[in-house]
Short mmCIF file of C-alpha atoms and ligand atoms in Angstrom, two decimals:
data_model
loop_
_atom_site.label_atom_id
_atom_site.label_comp_id
_atom_site.label_asym_id
_atom_site.label_seq_id
_atom_site.Cartn_x
_atom_site.Cartn_y
_atom_site.Cartn_z
CA MET A 1 -5.02 8.07 -0.42
CA SER A 2 -6.93 7.28 -3.60
CA ASP A 3 -9.59 9.60 -4.89
CA GLU A 4 -11.24 6.77 -6.72
CA ARG A 5 -14.36 5.81 -4.77
CA THR A 6 -15.91 2.42 -5.01
CA ASP A 7 -19.32 3.53 -3.79
CA LYS A 8 -20.85 2.92 -7.24
CA PRO A 9 -19.49 -0.52 -8.05
CA LEU A 10 -22.61 -1.35 -10.07
CA ASP A 11 -22.49 1.67 -12.37
CA GLY A 12 -23.86 0.78 -15.80
CA LYS A 13 -25.13 -2.65 -14.70
CA ARG A 14 -28.67 -3.83 -15.42
CA ILE A 15 -30.09 -6.02 -12.72
CA ILE A 16 -33.40 -7.85 -12.66
CA LEU A 17 -34.72 -8.19 -9.13
CA GLY A 18 -37.22 -11.03 -8.91
CA VAL A 19 -39.48 -10.91 -5.87
CA THR A 20 -41.68 -13.85 -4.89
CA GLY A 21 -44.46 -14.34 -2.36
CA SER A 22 -42.70 -14.59 0.97
CA ILE A 23 -43.18 -12.54 4.11
CA ALA A 24 -39.58 -11.37 3.51
CA ALA A 25 -40.76 -9.61 0.31
CA TYR A 26 -40.61 -6.28 2.14
CA LYS A 27 -36.83 -6.70 2.41
CA ALA A 28 -36.67 -6.71 -1.40
CA ALA A 29 -37.50 -3.00 -1.23
CA GLU A 30 -34.25 -2.43 0.64
CA LEU A 31 -32.40 -4.51 -1.94
CA ALA A 32 -33.92 -2.48 -4.79
CA SER A 33 -32.90 0.72 -3.06
CA ARG A 34 -29.32 -0.40 -2.32
CA LEU A 35 -28.75 -1.77 -5.82
CA THR A 36 -29.98 1.52 -7.30
CA GLN A 37 -27.76 3.53 -4.91
CA LEU A 38 -24.79 1.41 -5.97
CA GLY A 39 -25.34 2.55 -9.56
CA ALA A 40 -27.37 -0.30 -11.06
CA THR A 41 -30.44 0.07 -13.28
CA VAL A 42 -32.95 -2.18 -11.57
CA HIS A 43 -35.99 -3.81 -13.17
CA ALA A 44 -38.18 -5.49 -10.59
CA ILE A 45 -40.33 -8.47 -11.45
CA LEU A 46 -42.96 -9.34 -8.87
CA THR A 47 -44.89 -12.58 -8.95
CA LYS A 48 -48.62 -12.45 -8.36
CA ASN A 49 -48.14 -13.64 -4.77
CA ALA A 50 -45.36 -11.10 -4.13
CA CYS A 51 -47.88 -8.37 -4.95
CA GLU A 52 -49.97 -9.61 -2.00
CA PHE A 53 -47.06 -8.80 0.31
CA ILE A 54 -45.67 -5.61 -1.20
CA SER A 55 -46.91 -3.01 -3.65
CA PRO A 56 -45.38 -2.75 -7.15
CA LEU A 57 -45.50 1.02 -6.63
CA THR A 58 -42.77 0.67 -3.97
CA PHE A 59 -40.42 -0.70 -6.62
CA ARG A 60 -41.42 1.86 -9.23
CA SER A 61 -40.56 4.59 -6.71
CA LEU A 62 -37.27 3.04 -5.60
CA THR A 63 -35.92 2.02 -9.00
CA GLY A 64 -37.54 4.58 -11.30
CA ASN A 65 -38.60 1.72 -13.57
CA PRO A 66 -42.06 0.21 -13.93
CA PRO A 67 -42.06 -3.21 -12.25
CA LEU A 68 -43.30 -6.18 -14.20
CA THR A 69 -46.04 -8.10 -12.51
CA GLY A 70 -48.06 -10.17 -14.98
CA LEU A 71 -47.07 -11.89 -18.20
CA PHE A 72 -49.61 -9.94 -20.22
CA ASP A 73 -49.27 -6.47 -18.74
CA GLU A 74 -46.00 -5.56 -20.40
CA PRO A 75 -44.91 -1.94 -20.08
CA ARG A 76 -45.90 -0.10 -23.26
CA GLU A 77 -42.46 1.30 -24.05
CA THR A 78 -40.98 -2.15 -24.61
CA GLY A 79 -42.04 -4.39 -27.45
CA MET A 80 -41.37 -7.88 -26.07
CA ALA A 81 -40.50 -6.98 -22.51
CA HIS A 82 -40.45 -10.53 -21.22
CA ILE A 83 -37.68 -11.26 -23.72
CA ASP A 84 -35.97 -7.86 -24.11
CA ILE A 85 -35.34 -7.01 -20.46
CA PRO A 86 -33.90 -10.40 -19.46
CA THR A 87 -31.77 -10.54 -22.61
CA GLY A 88 -29.91 -7.33 -21.74
CA ALA A 89 -29.52 -8.09 -18.03
CA ASP A 90 -26.13 -8.35 -16.34
CA LEU A 91 -27.54 -10.27 -13.37
CA LEU A 92 -30.80 -11.78 -12.16
CA LEU A 93 -31.30 -11.66 -8.40
CA ILE A 94 -34.27 -13.52 -6.95
CA ALA A 95 -34.81 -12.40 -3.36
CA PRO A 96 -36.74 -13.62 -1.53
CA ALA A 97 -37.06 -16.89 -3.45
CA THR A 98 -39.81 -19.28 -2.35
CA ALA A 99 -39.74 -23.07 -2.65
CA ASN A 100 -42.19 -22.57 -5.52
CA ILE A 101 -39.91 -20.48 -7.79
CA ILE A 102 -36.92 -22.71 -6.97
CA GLY A 103 -39.01 -25.75 -7.89
CA LYS A 104 -40.21 -24.14 -11.11
CA MET A 105 -36.70 -23.14 -12.15
CA ALA A 106 -35.30 -26.58 -11.36
CA SER A 107 -38.06 -28.18 -13.46
CA GLY A 108 -38.02 -25.80 -16.42
CA ILE A 109 -41.46 -24.32 -15.83
CA ALA A 110 -42.04 -20.83 -17.25
CA ASP A 111 -45.59 -19.81 -16.45
CA ASP A 112 -45.22 -16.22 -15.34
CA TRP A 113 -42.96 -13.20 -15.82
CA LEU A 114 -40.25 -14.22 -13.39
CA SER A 115 -39.95 -17.90 -14.29
CA THR A 116 -39.94 -16.91 -17.97
CA ALA A 117 -37.23 -14.30 -17.42
CA ALA A 118 -35.20 -16.87 -15.46
CA MET A 119 -35.22 -19.07 -18.53
CA VAL A 120 -34.33 -16.30 -20.96
CA VAL A 121 -31.41 -14.69 -19.08
CA GLN A 122 -27.86 -15.41 -20.15
CA CYS A 123 -26.29 -13.75 -17.11
CA PRO A 124 -25.37 -14.92 -13.59
CA VAL A 125 -28.37 -15.79 -11.42
CA VAL A 126 -28.26 -15.26 -7.64
CA ILE A 127 -31.02 -16.80 -5.55
CA ALA A 128 -31.69 -15.89 -1.90
CA PRO A 129 -34.28 -18.30 -0.49
CA ALA A 130 -36.66 -17.47 2.35
CA MET A 131 -39.21 -19.94 3.65
CA ASN A 132 -40.33 -22.02 6.60
CA CYS A 133 -37.52 -24.23 7.94
CA ASN A 134 -39.39 -27.47 7.24
CA MET A 135 -39.80 -26.38 3.65
CA TYR A 136 -36.15 -25.38 3.31
CA THR A 137 -34.90 -28.68 4.70
CA ASN A 138 -37.47 -30.73 2.74
CA PRO A 139 -35.51 -33.18 0.57
CA VAL A 140 -37.40 -32.06 -2.54
CA VAL A 141 -36.38 -28.43 -2.04
CA LYS A 142 -32.83 -29.50 -1.18
CA ARG A 143 -32.64 -31.52 -4.36
CA ASN A 144 -33.92 -28.58 -6.41
CA VAL A 145 -31.33 -26.27 -4.84
CA GLU A 146 -28.55 -28.78 -5.54
CA ARG A 147 -29.74 -29.22 -9.10
CA LEU A 148 -29.67 -25.46 -9.74
CA GLU A 149 -26.27 -25.17 -8.05
CA GLU A 150 -24.92 -27.87 -10.35
CA LEU A 151 -26.20 -25.81 -13.27
CA GLY A 152 -24.22 -22.77 -12.06
CA TYR A 153 -26.84 -20.80 -10.14
CA THR A 154 -25.54 -19.11 -6.99
CA PHE A 155 -27.44 -19.41 -3.70
CA VAL A 156 -27.15 -17.02 -0.79
CA GLU A 157 -28.01 -19.28 2.12
CA PRO A 158 -30.83 -18.24 4.42
CA GLU A 159 -30.04 -17.53 8.06
CA SER A 160 -31.16 -19.39 11.14
CA GLY A 161 -33.37 -17.69 13.67
CA ARG A 162 -36.96 -16.89 14.48
CA LEU A 163 -39.19 -17.25 11.44
CA ALA A 164 -42.37 -15.33 10.69
CA CYS A 165 -44.41 -18.50 11.29
CA GLY A 166 -43.25 -18.47 14.92
CA THR A 167 -40.82 -21.39 14.67
CA GLU A 168 -37.03 -21.32 14.99
CA GLY A 169 -34.82 -22.66 12.25
CA VAL A 170 -33.07 -22.02 8.99
CA GLY A 171 -35.09 -20.15 6.39
CA ARG A 172 -34.84 -16.44 7.16
CA LEU A 173 -33.73 -14.36 4.18
CA ALA A 174 -29.98 -13.63 4.38
CA ASP A 175 -28.96 -10.17 5.58
CA PRO A 176 -29.52 -7.75 2.64
CA GLU A 177 -25.87 -6.63 2.93
CA VAL A 178 -24.75 -10.23 2.41
CA ILE A 179 -26.96 -10.51 -0.67
CA ILE A 180 -25.66 -7.20 -2.03
CA ALA A 181 -22.06 -8.34 -1.44
CA GLU A 182 -22.76 -11.48 -3.48
CA VAL A 183 -24.22 -9.41 -6.32
CA VAL A 184 -21.30 -6.97 -6.26
CA SER A 185 -18.88 -9.87 -6.18
CA LYS A 186 -20.44 -11.35 -9.29
CA LEU A 187 -20.33 -8.10 -11.21
CA ARG A 188 -17.45 -5.91 -10.29
CA LYS A 189 -13.88 -5.79 -11.43
CA ARG A 190 -11.51 -7.86 -9.39
CA ASP A 191 -9.02 -5.15 -8.42
CA LEU A 192 -7.51 -7.14 -5.54
CA ALA A 193 -6.77 -10.28 -7.58
CA GLY A 194 -3.40 -11.70 -6.57
CA MET A 195 -3.44 -10.15 -3.09
CA ARG A 196 -3.20 -12.46 -0.07
CA LEU A 197 -5.10 -10.88 2.76
CA LEU A 198 -5.67 -12.00 6.34
CA VAL A 199 -8.47 -10.51 8.43
CA THR A 200 -9.03 -11.07 12.14
CA ALA A 201 -12.59 -10.68 13.39
CA GLY A 202 -14.88 -11.02 16.34
CA PRO A 203 -14.18 -11.22 20.05
CA THR A 204 -11.91 -13.68 21.84
CA ARG A 205 -12.94 -15.80 24.80
CA GLU A 206 -10.59 -16.13 27.74
CA ARG A 207 -11.43 -19.15 29.88
CA ILE A 208 -11.96 -18.75 33.62
CA ASP A 209 -12.99 -22.38 34.03
CA ALA A 210 -14.72 -25.13 32.07
CA VAL A 211 -18.00 -23.20 31.77
CA ARG A 212 -17.08 -19.51 32.15
CA PHE A 213 -15.11 -17.04 30.11
CA ILE A 214 -14.32 -13.33 29.69
CA SER A 215 -15.28 -11.81 26.35
CA ASN A 216 -16.55 -8.57 24.83
CA ASP A 217 -19.37 -7.13 22.72
CA SER A 218 -17.74 -7.51 19.29
CA SER A 219 -20.19 -9.03 16.78
CA GLY A 220 -17.58 -9.70 14.10
CA LYS A 221 -19.60 -7.75 11.51
CA MET A 222 -16.77 -5.39 10.54
CA GLY A 223 -14.22 -8.17 10.04
CA TYR A 224 -16.69 -10.33 8.12
CA ALA A 225 -17.62 -7.36 5.91
CA LEU A 226 -13.91 -6.86 5.16
CA ALA A 227 -13.41 -10.52 4.33
CA ARG A 228 -16.51 -10.60 2.15
CA ALA A 229 -15.64 -7.38 0.30
CA ALA A 230 -12.01 -8.42 -0.24
CA ALA A 231 -13.00 -11.83 -1.58
CA ALA A 232 -15.54 -10.15 -3.86
CA ARG A 233 -12.72 -8.00 -5.23
CA GLY A 234 -10.60 -11.05 -5.99
CA ALA A 235 -8.23 -11.27 -2.99
CA ALA A 236 -7.31 -14.63 -1.48
CA VAL A 237 -8.76 -14.13 1.98
CA THR A 238 -8.07 -15.90 5.26
CA LEU A 239 -10.47 -14.97 8.05
CA VAL A 240 -9.22 -15.78 11.55
CA SER A 241 -12.39 -15.47 13.56
CA GLY A 242 -13.25 -15.56 17.22
CA PRO A 243 -16.70 -16.94 18.15
CA THR A 244 -19.48 -15.05 16.31
CA HIS A 245 -22.98 -15.71 15.00
CA MET A 246 -21.99 -14.67 11.48
CA SER A 247 -22.25 -17.11 8.59
CA ALA A 248 -19.01 -17.84 6.74
CA PRO A 249 -18.53 -15.58 3.70
CA ALA A 250 -18.25 -17.32 0.32
CA ASN A 251 -14.76 -17.97 -1.07
CA VAL A 252 -13.01 -17.20 2.21
CA ASP A 253 -10.71 -19.56 4.10
CA ILE A 254 -12.10 -19.37 7.63
CA VAL A 255 -9.98 -20.32 10.65
CA PRO A 256 -12.11 -20.48 13.81
CA VAL A 257 -10.30 -19.68 17.05
CA GLU A 258 -11.39 -19.01 20.59
CA SER A 259 -8.73 -17.35 22.76
CA ALA A 260 -6.29 -14.50 22.12
CA LYS A 261 -3.48 -17.09 22.25
CA GLU A 262 -5.16 -19.25 19.58
CA MET A 263 -5.74 -16.17 17.43
CA ARG A 264 -2.10 -15.15 17.87
CA ASP A 265 -0.83 -18.59 16.80
CA ALA A 266 -3.18 -18.77 13.79
CA VAL A 267 -2.08 -15.32 12.57
CA ILE A 268 1.67 -15.68 13.22
CA ASP A 269 1.75 -19.11 11.52
CA ARG A 270 0.37 -17.60 8.32
CA PHE A 271 2.06 -14.19 8.36
CA GLY A 272 4.98 -15.18 6.09
CA ASP A 273 2.60 -15.96 3.21
CA ILE A 274 0.44 -12.87 3.60
CA ASP A 275 0.59 -9.43 1.90
CA VAL A 276 -1.92 -7.56 4.05
CA VAL A 277 -3.28 -8.03 7.57
CA ILE A 278 -6.39 -6.20 8.71
CA SER A 279 -6.86 -6.62 12.43
CA ALA A 280 -10.55 -6.02 13.12
CA ALA A 281 -10.78 -8.45 16.04
CA ALA A 282 -11.48 -7.18 19.53
CA VAL A 283 -8.69 -9.20 21.12
CA ALA A 284 -8.81 -9.53 24.90
CA ASP A 285 -6.01 -7.55 26.53
CA TYR A 286 -6.03 -9.80 29.61
CA THR A 287 -6.57 -13.48 30.26
CA PRO A 288 -7.04 -15.37 33.54
CA SER A 289 -3.64 -16.47 34.91
CA ASN A 290 -4.78 -19.88 36.11
CA PRO A 291 -7.91 -21.09 34.32
CA ALA A 292 -9.49 -24.07 36.11
CA ALA A 293 -9.89 -27.29 34.14
CA GLY A 294 -13.23 -28.08 35.82
CA LYS A 295 -16.05 -25.86 37.06
CA ILE A 296 -15.09 -23.59 39.98
CA LYS A 297 -17.44 -24.24 42.90
CA LYS A 298 -19.18 -21.43 44.69
CA THR A 299 -18.13 -20.50 48.26
CA ASP A 300 -19.13 -17.64 50.59
CA ALA A 301 -15.65 -16.12 50.49
CA PRO A 302 -14.85 -13.19 48.16
CA ARG A 303 -12.91 -14.30 45.12
CA THR A 304 -10.21 -12.51 43.16
CA LEU A 305 -9.55 -13.35 39.54
CA GLN A 306 -5.95 -12.79 38.60
CA LEU A 307 -5.41 -11.67 35.01
CA GLU A 308 -2.29 -11.39 32.95
CA PRO A 309 -1.74 -9.43 29.73
CA THR A 310 -2.14 -11.23 26.42
CA GLU A 311 0.34 -10.74 23.61
CA ASP A 312 -0.52 -7.79 21.37
CA ILE A 313 -0.83 -9.66 18.07
CA LEU A 314 -0.68 -6.58 15.88
CA LYS A 315 2.34 -5.19 17.72
CA THR A 316 4.17 -8.48 17.15
CA LEU A 317 3.29 -8.29 13.43
CA GLY A 318 4.54 -4.68 13.38
CA GLU A 319 7.90 -5.84 14.74
CA ARG A 320 8.15 -8.69 12.27
CA LYS A 321 6.80 -7.09 9.13
CA THR A 322 8.92 -7.02 6.01
CA LYS A 323 6.77 -5.55 3.27
CA GLN A 324 3.33 -6.49 4.53
CA ILE A 325 0.71 -3.79 4.91
CA LEU A 326 -0.77 -3.66 8.41
CA VAL A 327 -4.15 -2.14 9.14
CA GLY A 328 -5.39 -1.83 12.72
CA PHE A 329 -8.55 -0.62 14.40
CA ALA A 330 -8.62 1.74 17.33
CA ALA A 331 -11.69 1.62 19.53
CA GLU A 332 -11.54 4.77 21.64
CA THR A 333 -13.87 6.49 24.04
CA GLU A 334 -11.83 9.72 24.14
CA ASN A 335 -9.04 11.58 22.28
CA LEU A 336 -9.74 9.55 19.15
CA ILE A 337 -7.14 10.96 16.76
CA GLU A 338 -4.40 11.29 19.38
CA ASN A 339 -4.81 7.75 20.76
CA ALA A 340 -5.21 6.22 17.30
CA THR A 341 -2.11 8.00 16.00
CA GLN A 342 -0.20 6.70 19.01
CA LYS A 343 -1.27 3.15 18.13
CA ILE A 344 0.02 3.55 14.54
CA LYS A 345 3.47 4.30 15.93
CA GLU A 346 3.46 1.69 18.71
CA LYS A 347 2.34 -1.09 16.36
CA ASN A 348 4.19 0.06 13.20
CA LEU A 349 0.97 0.23 11.15
CA ASP A 350 0.23 1.63 7.69
CA LEU A 351 -3.35 2.59 8.42
CA ILE A 352 -5.59 2.74 11.44
CA VAL A 353 -9.36 2.79 11.39
CA ALA A 354 -10.38 4.88 14.35
CA ASN A 355 -13.74 4.33 15.99
CA GLU A 356 -15.42 6.47 18.58
CA VAL A 357 -17.08 3.75 20.65
CA ALA A 358 -18.75 6.24 22.97
CA GLN A 359 -20.55 7.87 20.04
CA GLU A 360 -24.31 8.22 20.18
CA GLU A 361 -24.82 5.59 17.52
CA ARG A 362 -24.17 2.00 18.50
CA VAL A 363 -20.99 0.47 16.96
CA PHE A 364 -20.86 -3.07 18.33
CA GLY A 365 -23.42 -5.22 16.53
CA SER A 366 -24.56 -2.37 14.29
CA ASP A 367 -24.58 -2.61 10.49
CA SER A 368 -23.14 0.86 10.08
CA ASN A 369 -20.35 2.89 11.56
CA THR A 370 -18.62 6.28 11.51
CA VAL A 371 -14.83 5.97 11.24
CA THR A 372 -11.76 8.07 10.59
CA LEU A 373 -8.96 6.61 8.48
CA ILE A 374 -5.50 7.73 9.60
CA THR A 375 -2.36 6.87 7.64
CA ALA A 376 1.16 6.41 8.98
CA ALA A 377 2.01 9.73 7.31
CA GLY A 378 -0.63 11.40 9.50
CA ALA A 379 -3.32 12.05 6.87
CA ALA A 380 -6.74 11.70 8.48
CA ARG A 381 -10.04 11.34 6.64
CA GLU A 382 -13.33 11.12 8.48
CA LEU A 383 -15.84 9.09 6.50
CA PRO A 384 -19.54 9.83 6.76
CA ARG A 385 -21.69 7.26 8.54
CA MET A 386 -21.99 4.30 6.17
CA THR A 387 -22.57 0.54 6.22
CA LYS A 388 -19.73 -1.66 7.43
CA LEU A 389 -19.50 -3.07 3.91
CA GLU A 390 -18.89 0.44 2.56
CA VAL A 391 -16.33 1.11 5.31
CA ALA A 392 -14.67 -2.15 4.25
CA ASP A 393 -14.46 -0.98 0.64
CA ASN A 394 -12.88 2.31 1.67
CA ILE A 395 -10.25 0.48 3.72
CA LEU A 396 -9.61 -1.89 0.82
CA ASP A 397 -9.14 1.07 -1.57
CA PHE A 398 -6.29 2.27 0.63
CA VAL A 399 -4.85 -1.24 0.82
CA ARG A 400 -5.06 -1.65 -2.96
CA ASP A 401 -3.25 1.61 -3.67
CA ASN A 402 -0.47 0.94 -1.15
CA HIS A 403 -0.15 -2.72 -2.09
CA TRP A 404 0.63 -1.96 -5.70
CA ARG A 405 2.85 0.96 -4.72
CA ALA A 406 4.92 -1.39 -2.56
CA GLY A 407 5.30 -3.56 -5.67
CA ILE A 408 4.34 -6.75 -3.88
N1 CTP B 1 -4.91 -5.93 18.98
C1 CTP B 1 -4.20 -7.11 18.82
N2 CTP B 1 -3.88 -7.87 19.89
C2 CTP B 1 -4.24 -7.49 21.13
C3 CTP B 1 -4.96 -6.30 21.32
C4 CTP B 1 -5.30 -5.54 20.22
O1 CTP B 1 -3.88 -7.46 17.68
N3 CTP B 1 -3.89 -8.28 22.17
C5 CTP B 1 -5.25 -5.11 17.80
C6 CTP B 1 -6.74 -4.93 17.54
O2 CTP B 1 -7.22 -5.93 16.66
C7 CTP B 1 -6.79 -3.57 16.89
C8 CTP B 1 -5.64 -2.82 17.52
O3 CTP B 1 -4.76 -3.82 18.05
O4 CTP B 1 -6.58 -3.62 15.50
C9 CTP B 1 -6.02 -1.86 18.61
O5 CTP B 1 -6.87 -2.47 19.55
P1 CTP B 1 -7.56 -1.65 20.71
O6 CTP B 1 -8.37 -2.58 21.57
O7 CTP B 1 -8.22 -0.42 20.17
O8 CTP B 1 -6.33 -1.09 21.51
P2 CTP B 1 -5.27 -1.75 22.44
O9 CTP B 1 -3.98 -1.80 21.72
O10 CTP B 1 -5.77 -3.04 23.03
O11 CTP B 1 -5.13 -0.62 23.58
P3 CTP B 1 -6.26 -0.05 24.60
O12 CTP B 1 -7.17 -1.21 24.90
O13 CTP B 1 -5.46 0.42 25.74
O14 CTP B 1 -6.95 1.08 23.87
#
């Protein structure tokens, strides 16, 4: 297994983090912290309104650099800070971005620190909007977003859900991990370029009748993190996904499926053109033998649901593999290493990511996880608890090393 860690993919990078006046401004503190942890030098620029929501001191503490807040209060150590800092930046991230800053940027207005920096920078610009849903879907805002996209700015789409104003809709700042993945993708070396990778993710749904199904707790987060991280590192990624609430990662070919059978067909069809399969889906082991086409009516009699085993997709791939690398997951409640090692053999895998699902910390739906990586040769490495995106990068490091070794 490689000793080279990818936990500092932003080493040596200078990032400007622009924060505007949205209720989501507090999430920018997490972004500042993560970017700094990933090795970047972060200079925060807060608009006047952002300072109403969050203190500049927070950013000074998290980044170690004095944040810039007003056009005329430049930090003393820099001569022309509003020009110097943006000029040397590797990336400008504006998160959260209000309709106001998007409108200013689309119209060429530079009347404060951030809008001025946005005009000076010569680096990639990533914008993560957050605002009320009526504002986000307002044709004027939409036109501004489109205009900036045409000019090469990258947007990280906001999520749907409950907004601070009490309404439901699209406008909630994207998950900070998604924003970080976009930043990393823009900046880091593309060490998986040329690799064709297929990831399965999420649960499957096995139909009982027209309105009922059997499923499980899988959120899809691990599989989506893998797809996102692999695409960011240059791989051509196909994501075969059961039903989830996750938004599609950028630059990933997504194949939505519902049942274990549909997932099987989607994976097997593509297997010949794939170098690596990572099977993160929680595939149902059983499916109803005789699903009803309509809705089953209630009676007073007890009812038995007959189930039959589904095909083990990964096992089939293990039987058919030529030089593909196969990575499986093992969700275990007991005898983690023993059961996971057994699965490597049964399914002819190269690596298994073993998960203690009975562990104190939640796994399903959580953003972080504690896993042990076990290779076919029997080497086991327990990783400390880390985000699913970091777990993904560790798995991809293994895949990268073995992929090139296999000379594919
Ligand atoms: N898997 C699969 N097809 C299935 C079942 C599982 O491809 N029908 C894959 C999963 O995506 C995972 C690995 O096999 O990568 C192990 O899944 P897991 O649920 O941990 O184990 P099972 O093989 O289903 O065995 P058990 O449920 O008895 O632990």
